[in-house]
Amino acid sequence: MRLSSYFMPTLKENPSEAQIVSHRLMLRAGMVRQASAGIYSWLPMGFRVLKRIEQIVREEQNASGAQEVLMPTIQSADLWRESGRYDDYGKEMLRIVDRHDREMLYGPTNEELITDIFKGAAKSWRDVPRNLYHIQWKFRDEVRPRFGVMRGREFLMKDAYSFDLSKEAARHSYNKMFVAYLRTFARLGLKAIPMRADTGPIGGDLSHEFIILAETGESQVYCHRDVLELDVLGADIDFDDQATVQGVVDRWTAIYAATDEKHDEAAYGAIPEERRVSARGIEVGHIFYFGSKYSKPLGAMIARPDGETVPVEMGSYGIGVSRLVGAIIEASHDERGIIWPESVAPFRVGLINLRVGDAACSAAATGIYDTLRKAGVEVLYDDRDESPGAKFASMDLIGLPWQLVVGPRGLAQGVVELKERRTGEKQELPIDAALARFTAAPITAV
Amino acid sequence: MRLSSYFMPTLKENPSEAQIVSHRLMLRAGMVRQASAGIYSWLPMGFRVLKRIEQIVREEQNASGAQEVLMPTIQSADLWRESGRYDDYGKEMLRIVDRHDREMLYGPTNEELITDIFKGAAKSWRDVPRNLYHIQWKFRDEVRPRFGVMRGREFLMKDAYSFDLSKEAARHSYNKMFVAYLRTFARLGLKAIPMRADTGPIGGDLSHEFIILAETGESQVYCHRDVLELDVLGADIDFDDQATVQGVVDRWTAIYAATDEKHDEAAYGAIPEERRVSARGIEVGHIFYFGSKYSKPLGAMIARPDGETVPVEMGSYGIGVSRLVGAIIEASHDERGIIWPESVAPFRVGLINLRVGDAACSAAATGIYDTLRKAGVEVLYDDRDESPGAKFASMDLIGLPWQLVVGPRGLAQGVVELKERRTGEKQELPIDAALARFTAAPITAV
């Protein structure tokens, strides 16, 4: 993409309404624009990141055996009356009356609707296990929406729902999501720590939050440093192997990690002092096992092999997809701007032509641009007639992992400059060698 | 995907509420389920088709130079007051009041919001041309929603918006979308005919509908058979070449084609009788040029090179993405079920194991399944313990392009049966030869 024709309205100044760094940087990088309080439009640069995160979430859901569906945003109030949550939800639920005076709502979550769908289709033990998920916009009418996409009113969530015959089978479904979440966040370049959590309005008796560490996190968390050093991406995982999956869960939950509300001073104190981590955290995922909380009132029954019908055992599993865009920035930025992990970067390479009026520079930069594109490397080419300083600043701001700089001095010696955004390391390379870095090598995992 | 663990709740009987064939077949094939009147949940099979259509639409929008964004579903009423459409839209607009008593609405279209976004970012002739599009759910509160996803209340639309300095430039933007639409529908396996149209509530003075022919179409259309024989997919198109793009538009618009409301009996009568086509049609796209209808009231001004500021020239361009799922079925089915074009088929191959209890059959079918998956061929494997008749019927119903049948009789001779769903043609082939049909050959265009 050529920057001269790209819709990327960057801002030079910090917008006054933004209180946290991710909100500031997303506005300054032209990623989003507020439409109304807590409601954002995603501009091309922000949209690309959102889609990459969504795709990684999708791939890991599919790998764990979940099947993608898509439920509507607008739901009938009737189902929520059956579960008893229509009143529980209070003013956070956006309530709507249609032209025929039917009560509707903008779904804040989907336990009721998916249970109704499952009930209409499944009859017996042959129809389980199933895990159905969707990635759909939700609405929660927060009193004071703030922090940009981190706490918006309209937000994109991945929510999955598992259906099983027994508690034991439901626990395996829960464990599969637990492991899928660890893998998802690791691929996003995040260290996410599972922590026991309260179940809140979803209900149930087993729940974990997945929390990433960031200075601007909303809550206080405590953990043993060991948990930050575990690796889940190494080998492929057979999600049908209950023992293997349980083993991963056990390995992660054996190490102390807790949010403020579940914090145990004694257990924490027993950790060697140099291994204690006390930090701020951001919740990026939340999983629940709640058994028959919804299947019973909604009548989602299945027949066991012995003929007896029982309410289906359920769990639900959420990832805040749009929130993750902000959360990744909170965890990965410096004073000059965003530092995207390669896996979610909107483009892999930012190409800077330092002197647009110079025929040699433009020919070299355009040649590099065409070669990279033909090789399938996503590149944003700054071909604008701006000062070098302005170009460096905006390339640092938008945070692409690699910068390739073409200038008259280097070109005279046949070289271009390659800069890694994360480390700031620069090296001069012949053009062919620089190109080979991107066209020959496979894309780095993170 | 193994059918024994796939969430595909097919129905044997025709559901009584479905009046048209696409609605019947989508319900019977377990593609969608009604959540409320005119609001549908997309089950795994339907979701796959929806995503394939969306991706083809996206690729052709990108190829034409449009840039993807994502605007929210919920908009503030204020912008719609500025354009004067808040009252015009009447009861079809779903109006909402939030917890702070602010008037909001569920967007039925996005001219106002995108104009406001553009206005906030663009200042001069350097900032045009731009074409911004998104693929987002819309809501129109129809009095009588019907025909399934063909006329739902919550529906997925691709809407693009072009911004230009002059009428001439805006005309080129219009033409680019015209050609992108022809290519999109052709890739979807559809013969879509552009026809001059009224502009309705969008406004403006130039507009075309894109209409496909189907017996159950909502409106009467007339055309010269020549228009059905034009081909737009042959060569790549340089969308920046105004003359080339205009040439394609001229070639398509030179041939008589009109909806009932624009029909000219005399012009139609002048067509040789055997070349006249009078048929039913379904609208799948609609494009508009409307100049400064929104930019003027909303104050979206840009400076020309001479310093004078003028309202930006705009057009908008819609494709009914969810409607297309139904429209393709209306255009492509038989008495046994759906016939998917390869480009949008949920899976390319349906693999039937005729005798699940037979070790040789199961080993052969599983081997074929694994080989196809490893080669990246999407295959749905019917491994259920059902009768051959039930398996054939459900495979014909869901309409995958190719069926591979593994049975004990054929296996004894080392062959499997390959059936093309569209033609019904069957042939017996050695397993290796059957596999090579899918693993060696590139995917057919349509």
PDB file of C-alpha atoms in Angstrom, chain A residues 1 3-9 33-37 39-45 47 50-51 54 58 67-76 91-92 94-100 102 104 106 113 116-122 126 129-130 132 136-137 139 141-145 153-154, chain B residues 1 3-9 33-37 39-45 47 50-51 54 58 67-76 91-92 94-100 102 104 106 113 116-122 126 129-130 132 136-137 139 141-145 153-154:
ATOM      1  CA  MET A   1       0.000   0.000   0.000  1.00  0.00           C
ATOM      2  CA  LEU A   3       0.822   5.885   1.973  1.00  0.00           C
ATOM      3  CA  SER A   4       0.011   8.739  -0.425  1.00  0.00           C
ATOM      4  CA  SER A   5      -3.294   7.064  -1.217  1.00  0.00           C
ATOM      5  CA  TYR A   6      -3.926   5.315   2.116  1.00  0.00           C
ATOM      6  CA  PHE A   7      -6.610   6.510   4.486  1.00  0.00           C
ATOM      7  CA  MET A   8      -4.488   6.864   7.617  1.00  0.00           C
ATOM      8  CA  PRO A   9      -5.292  10.160   9.353  1.00  0.00           C
ATOM      9  CA  ARG A  33     -12.208   7.279  15.314  1.00  0.00           C
ATOM     10  CA  GLN A  34     -14.895   7.737  17.920  1.00  0.00           C
ATOM     11  CA  ALA A  35     -18.421   7.677  16.457  1.00  0.00           C
ATOM     12  CA  SER A  36     -20.288   8.183  19.736  1.00  0.00           C
ATOM     13  CA  ALA A  37     -19.382   7.693  23.399  1.00  0.00           C
ATOM     14  CA  ILE A  39     -18.467   3.433  19.986  1.00  0.00           C
ATOM     15  CA  TYR A  40     -15.648   3.423  17.427  1.00  0.00           C
ATOM     16  CA  SER A  41     -15.157   3.234  13.684  1.00  0.00           C
ATOM     17  CA  TRP A  42     -12.149   1.156  12.670  1.00  0.00           C
ATOM     18  CA  LEU A  43     -10.092   2.902   9.994  1.00  0.00           C
ATOM     19  CA  PRO A  44      -7.966   0.839   7.561  1.00  0.00           C
ATOM     20  CA  MET A  45      -4.904   0.528   9.810  1.00  0.00           C
ATOM     21  CA  PHE A  47      -9.132  -2.739  10.884  1.00  0.00           C
ATOM     22  CA  LEU A  50      -8.461  -6.287  14.375  1.00  0.00           C
ATOM     23  CA  LYS A  51      -8.758  -8.824  11.544  1.00  0.00           C
ATOM     24  CA  GLU A  54      -9.653 -12.290  14.910  1.00  0.00           C
ATOM     25  CA  ARG A  58     -10.380 -18.335  14.906  1.00  0.00           C
ATOM     26  CA  GLN A  67     -17.123 -24.901  15.103  1.00  0.00           C
ATOM     27  CA  GLU A  68     -17.847 -21.373  13.975  1.00  0.00           C
ATOM     28  CA  VAL A  69     -21.365 -20.011  13.731  1.00  0.00           C
ATOM     29  CA  LEU A  70     -22.728 -16.476  13.711  1.00  0.00           C
ATOM     30  CA  MET A  71     -25.588 -15.377  15.881  1.00  0.00           C
ATOM     31  CA  PRO A  72     -27.339 -12.065  15.273  1.00  0.00           C
ATOM     32  CA  THR A  73     -26.681  -8.928  17.310  1.00  0.00           C
ATOM     33  CA  ILE A  74     -30.370  -8.318  18.019  1.00  0.00           C
ATOM     34  CA  GLN A  75     -32.141 -10.862  20.216  1.00  0.00           C
ATOM     35  CA  SER A  76     -35.669 -11.287  21.455  1.00  0.00           C
ATOM     36  CA  LYS A  91     -29.116  -0.850  32.554  1.00  0.00           C
ATOM     37  CA  GLU A  92     -26.043  -2.345  30.887  1.00  0.00           C
ATOM     38  CA  LEU A  94     -29.383  -2.033  25.503  1.00  0.00           C
ATOM     39  CA  ARG A  95     -33.120  -2.587  25.260  1.00  0.00           C
ATOM     40  CA  ILE A  96     -35.021  -1.959  22.069  1.00  0.00           C
ATOM     41  CA  VAL A  97     -38.657  -1.943  21.025  1.00  0.00           C
ATOM     42  CA  ASP A  98     -39.341  -2.733  17.373  1.00  0.00           C
ATOM     43  CA  ARG A  99     -42.087  -1.331  15.126  1.00  0.00           C
ATOM     44  CA  HIS A 100     -44.488  -4.039  16.286  1.00  0.00           C
ATOM     45  CA  ARG A 102     -41.845  -6.370  20.503  1.00  0.00           C
ATOM     46  CA  MET A 104     -35.693  -6.844  21.739  1.00  0.00           C
ATOM     47  CA  TYR A 106     -28.631  -5.902  21.614  1.00  0.00           C
ATOM     48  CA  LEU A 113     -29.590 -17.930  22.213  1.00  0.00           C
ATOM     49  CA  ASP A 116     -31.980 -22.425  22.233  1.00  0.00           C
ATOM     50  CA  ILE A 117     -30.164 -23.280  18.991  1.00  0.00           C
ATOM     51  CA  PHE A 118     -28.643 -26.409  20.484  1.00  0.00           C
ATOM     52  CA  LYS A 119     -31.972 -27.465  21.937  1.00  0.00           C
ATOM     53  CA  GLY A 120     -33.607 -27.187  18.515  1.00  0.00           C
ATOM     54  CA  ALA A 121     -31.043 -29.495  16.937  1.00  0.00           C
ATOM     55  CA  ALA A 122     -29.652 -31.986  19.441  1.00  0.00           C
ATOM     56  CA  ARG A 126     -24.761 -38.807  19.786  1.00  0.00           C
ATOM     57  CA  PRO A 129     -19.701 -33.054  22.571  1.00  0.00           C
ATOM     58  CA  ARG A 130     -20.060 -29.863  20.566  1.00  0.00           C
ATOM     59  CA  LEU A 132     -19.981 -23.664  18.935  1.00  0.00           C
ATOM     60  CA  GLN A 136     -19.699 -11.004  16.767  1.00  0.00           C
ATOM     61  CA  TRP A 137     -20.256  -7.440  17.988  1.00  0.00           C
ATOM     62  CA  PHE A 139     -23.160  -4.067  23.240  1.00  0.00           C
ATOM     63  CA  ASP A 141     -24.300   0.199  27.814  1.00  0.00           C
ATOM     64  CA  GLU A 142     -21.555   1.198  30.267  1.00  0.00           C
ATOM     65  CA  VAL A 143     -22.319   4.247  32.427  1.00  0.00           C
ATOM     66  CA  ARG A 144     -18.915   5.772  31.686  1.00  0.00           C
ATOM     67  CA  PRO A 145     -17.323   4.223  28.616  1.00  0.00           C
ATOM     68  CA  ARG A 153     -19.914   0.001  24.538  1.00  0.00           C
ATOM     69  CA  GLU A 154     -19.950  -1.756  21.150  1.00  0.00           C
TER      70      GLU A 154
ATOM     71  CA  MET B   1     -14.858 -32.374   8.853  1.00  0.00           C
ATOM     72  CA  LEU B   3     -20.291 -35.328   9.765  1.00  0.00           C
ATOM     73  CA  SER B   4     -20.696 -37.420  12.937  1.00  0.00           C
ATOM     74  CA  SER B   5     -19.331 -34.504  14.964  1.00  0.00           C
ATOM     75  CA  TYR B   6     -20.507 -31.602  12.771  1.00  0.00           C
ATOM     76  CA  PHE B   7     -23.320 -29.325  13.866  1.00  0.00           C
ATOM     77  CA  MET B   8     -25.532 -29.623  10.790  1.00  0.00           C
ATOM     78  CA  PRO B   9     -29.156 -30.127  11.849  1.00  0.00           C
ATOM     79  CA  ARG B  33     -32.085 -21.002  12.113  1.00  0.00           C
ATOM     80  CA  GLN B  34     -34.546 -18.199  12.749  1.00  0.00           C
ATOM     81  CA  ALA B  35     -33.865 -16.344  16.007  1.00  0.00           C
ATOM     82  CA  SER B  36     -36.737 -13.850  15.720  1.00  0.00           C
ATOM     83  CA  ALA B  37     -38.853 -12.609  12.810  1.00  0.00           C
ATOM     84  CA  ILE B  39     -33.364 -12.396  12.202  1.00  0.00           C
ATOM     85  CA  TYR B  40     -31.249 -15.507  11.645  1.00  0.00           C
ATOM     86  CA  SER B  41     -28.427 -17.407  13.290  1.00  0.00           C
ATOM     87  CA  TRP B  42     -25.917 -18.830  10.822  1.00  0.00           C
ATOM     88  CA  LEU B  43     -25.034 -22.429  11.643  1.00  0.00           C
ATOM     89  CA  PRO B  44     -21.633 -23.850  10.602  1.00  0.00           C
ATOM     90  CA  MET B  45     -22.643 -24.833   7.057  1.00  0.00           C
ATOM     91  CA  PHE B  47     -21.580 -19.548   7.974  1.00  0.00           C
ATOM     92  CA  LEU B  50     -21.467 -16.525   3.986  1.00  0.00           C
ATOM     93  CA  LYS B  51     -17.724 -16.148   4.655  1.00  0.00           C
ATOM     94  CA  GLU B  54     -17.757 -12.101   1.872  1.00  0.00           C
ATOM     95  CA  ARG B  58     -13.587  -8.244  -0.296  1.00  0.00           C
ATOM     96  CA  GLN B  67      -9.872   0.241   1.410  1.00  0.00           C
ATOM     97  CA  GLU B  68     -11.642  -1.719   4.119  1.00  0.00           C
ATOM     98  CA  VAL B  69     -12.840  -0.086   7.330  1.00  0.00           C
ATOM     99  CA  LEU B  70     -15.464  -1.104   9.860  1.00  0.00           C
ATOM    100  CA  MET B  71     -18.079   1.261  11.151  1.00  0.00           C
ATOM    101  CA  PRO B  72     -20.173   0.371  14.187  1.00  0.00           C
ATOM    102  CA  THR B  73     -23.741  -0.922  13.974  1.00  0.00           C
ATOM    103  CA  ILE B  74     -25.080   1.639  16.449  1.00  0.00           C
ATOM    104  CA  GLN B  75     -25.045   5.282  15.326  1.00  0.00           C
ATOM    105  CA  SER B  76     -26.000   8.537  16.916  1.00  0.00           C
ATOM    106  CA  LYS B  91     -40.402   3.056  10.772  1.00  0.00           C
ATOM    107  CA  GLU B  92     -37.831   0.980   8.886  1.00  0.00           C
ATOM    108  CA  LEU B  94     -34.641   0.769  14.364  1.00  0.00           C
ATOM    109  CA  ARG B  95     -34.510   3.611  16.875  1.00  0.00           C
ATOM    110  CA  ILE B  96     -32.913   3.172  20.270  1.00  0.00           C
ATOM    111  CA  VAL B  97     -32.610   5.258  23.408  1.00  0.00           C
ATOM    112  CA  ASP B  98     -29.572   4.548  25.578  1.00  0.00           C
ATOM    113  CA  ARG B  99     -29.282   4.731  29.390  1.00  0.00           C
ATOM    114  CA  HIS B 100     -28.467   8.433  29.209  1.00  0.00           C
ATOM    115  CA  ARG B 102     -29.496   9.748  23.963  1.00  0.00           C
ATOM    116  CA  MET B 104     -29.325   6.228  18.744  1.00  0.00           C
ATOM    117  CA  TYR B 106     -29.094   0.674  14.296  1.00  0.00           C
ATOM    118  CA  LEU B 113     -21.193   8.314   9.296  1.00  0.00           C
ATOM    119  CA  ASP B 116     -18.306  12.493   8.957  1.00  0.00           C
ATOM    120  CA  ILE B 117     -15.226  10.244   9.128  1.00  0.00           C
ATOM    121  CA  PHE B 118     -13.903  11.573   5.837  1.00  0.00           C
ATOM    122  CA  LYS B 119     -14.557  15.148   6.900  1.00  0.00           C
ATOM    123  CA  GLY B 120     -12.536  14.627  10.071  1.00  0.00           C
ATOM    124  CA  ALA B 121      -9.509  13.409   8.121  1.00  0.00           C
ATOM    125  CA  ALA B 122      -9.372  14.929   4.635  1.00  0.00           C
ATOM    126  CA  ARG B 126      -4.263  15.419  -2.032  1.00  0.00           C
ATOM    127  CA  PRO B 129      -9.685   9.886  -4.559  1.00  0.00           C
ATOM    128  CA  ARG B 130     -10.569   7.481  -1.773  1.00  0.00           C
ATOM    129  CA  LEU B 132     -13.769   3.264   1.831  1.00  0.00           C
ATOM    130  CA  GLN B 136     -21.116  -4.948   8.450  1.00  0.00           C
ATOM    131  CA  TRP B 137     -24.526  -5.982   9.747  1.00  0.00           C
ATOM    132  CA  PHE B 139     -30.921  -3.481  10.362  1.00  0.00           C
ATOM    133  CA  ASP B 141     -37.249  -3.022  10.506  1.00  0.00           C
ATOM    134  CA  GLU B 142     -39.357  -4.432   7.657  1.00  0.00           C
ATOM    135  CA  VAL B 143     -43.107  -4.625   8.341  1.00  0.00           C
ATOM    136  CA  ARG B 144     -43.263  -8.172   6.994  1.00  0.00           C
ATOM    137  CA  PRO B 145     -39.846  -9.809   6.929  1.00  0.00           C
ATOM    138  CA  ARG B 153     -34.303  -7.439   9.161  1.00  0.00           C
ATOM    139  CA  GLU B 154     -30.692  -7.938  10.288  1.00  0.00           C
TER     140      GLU B 154
END
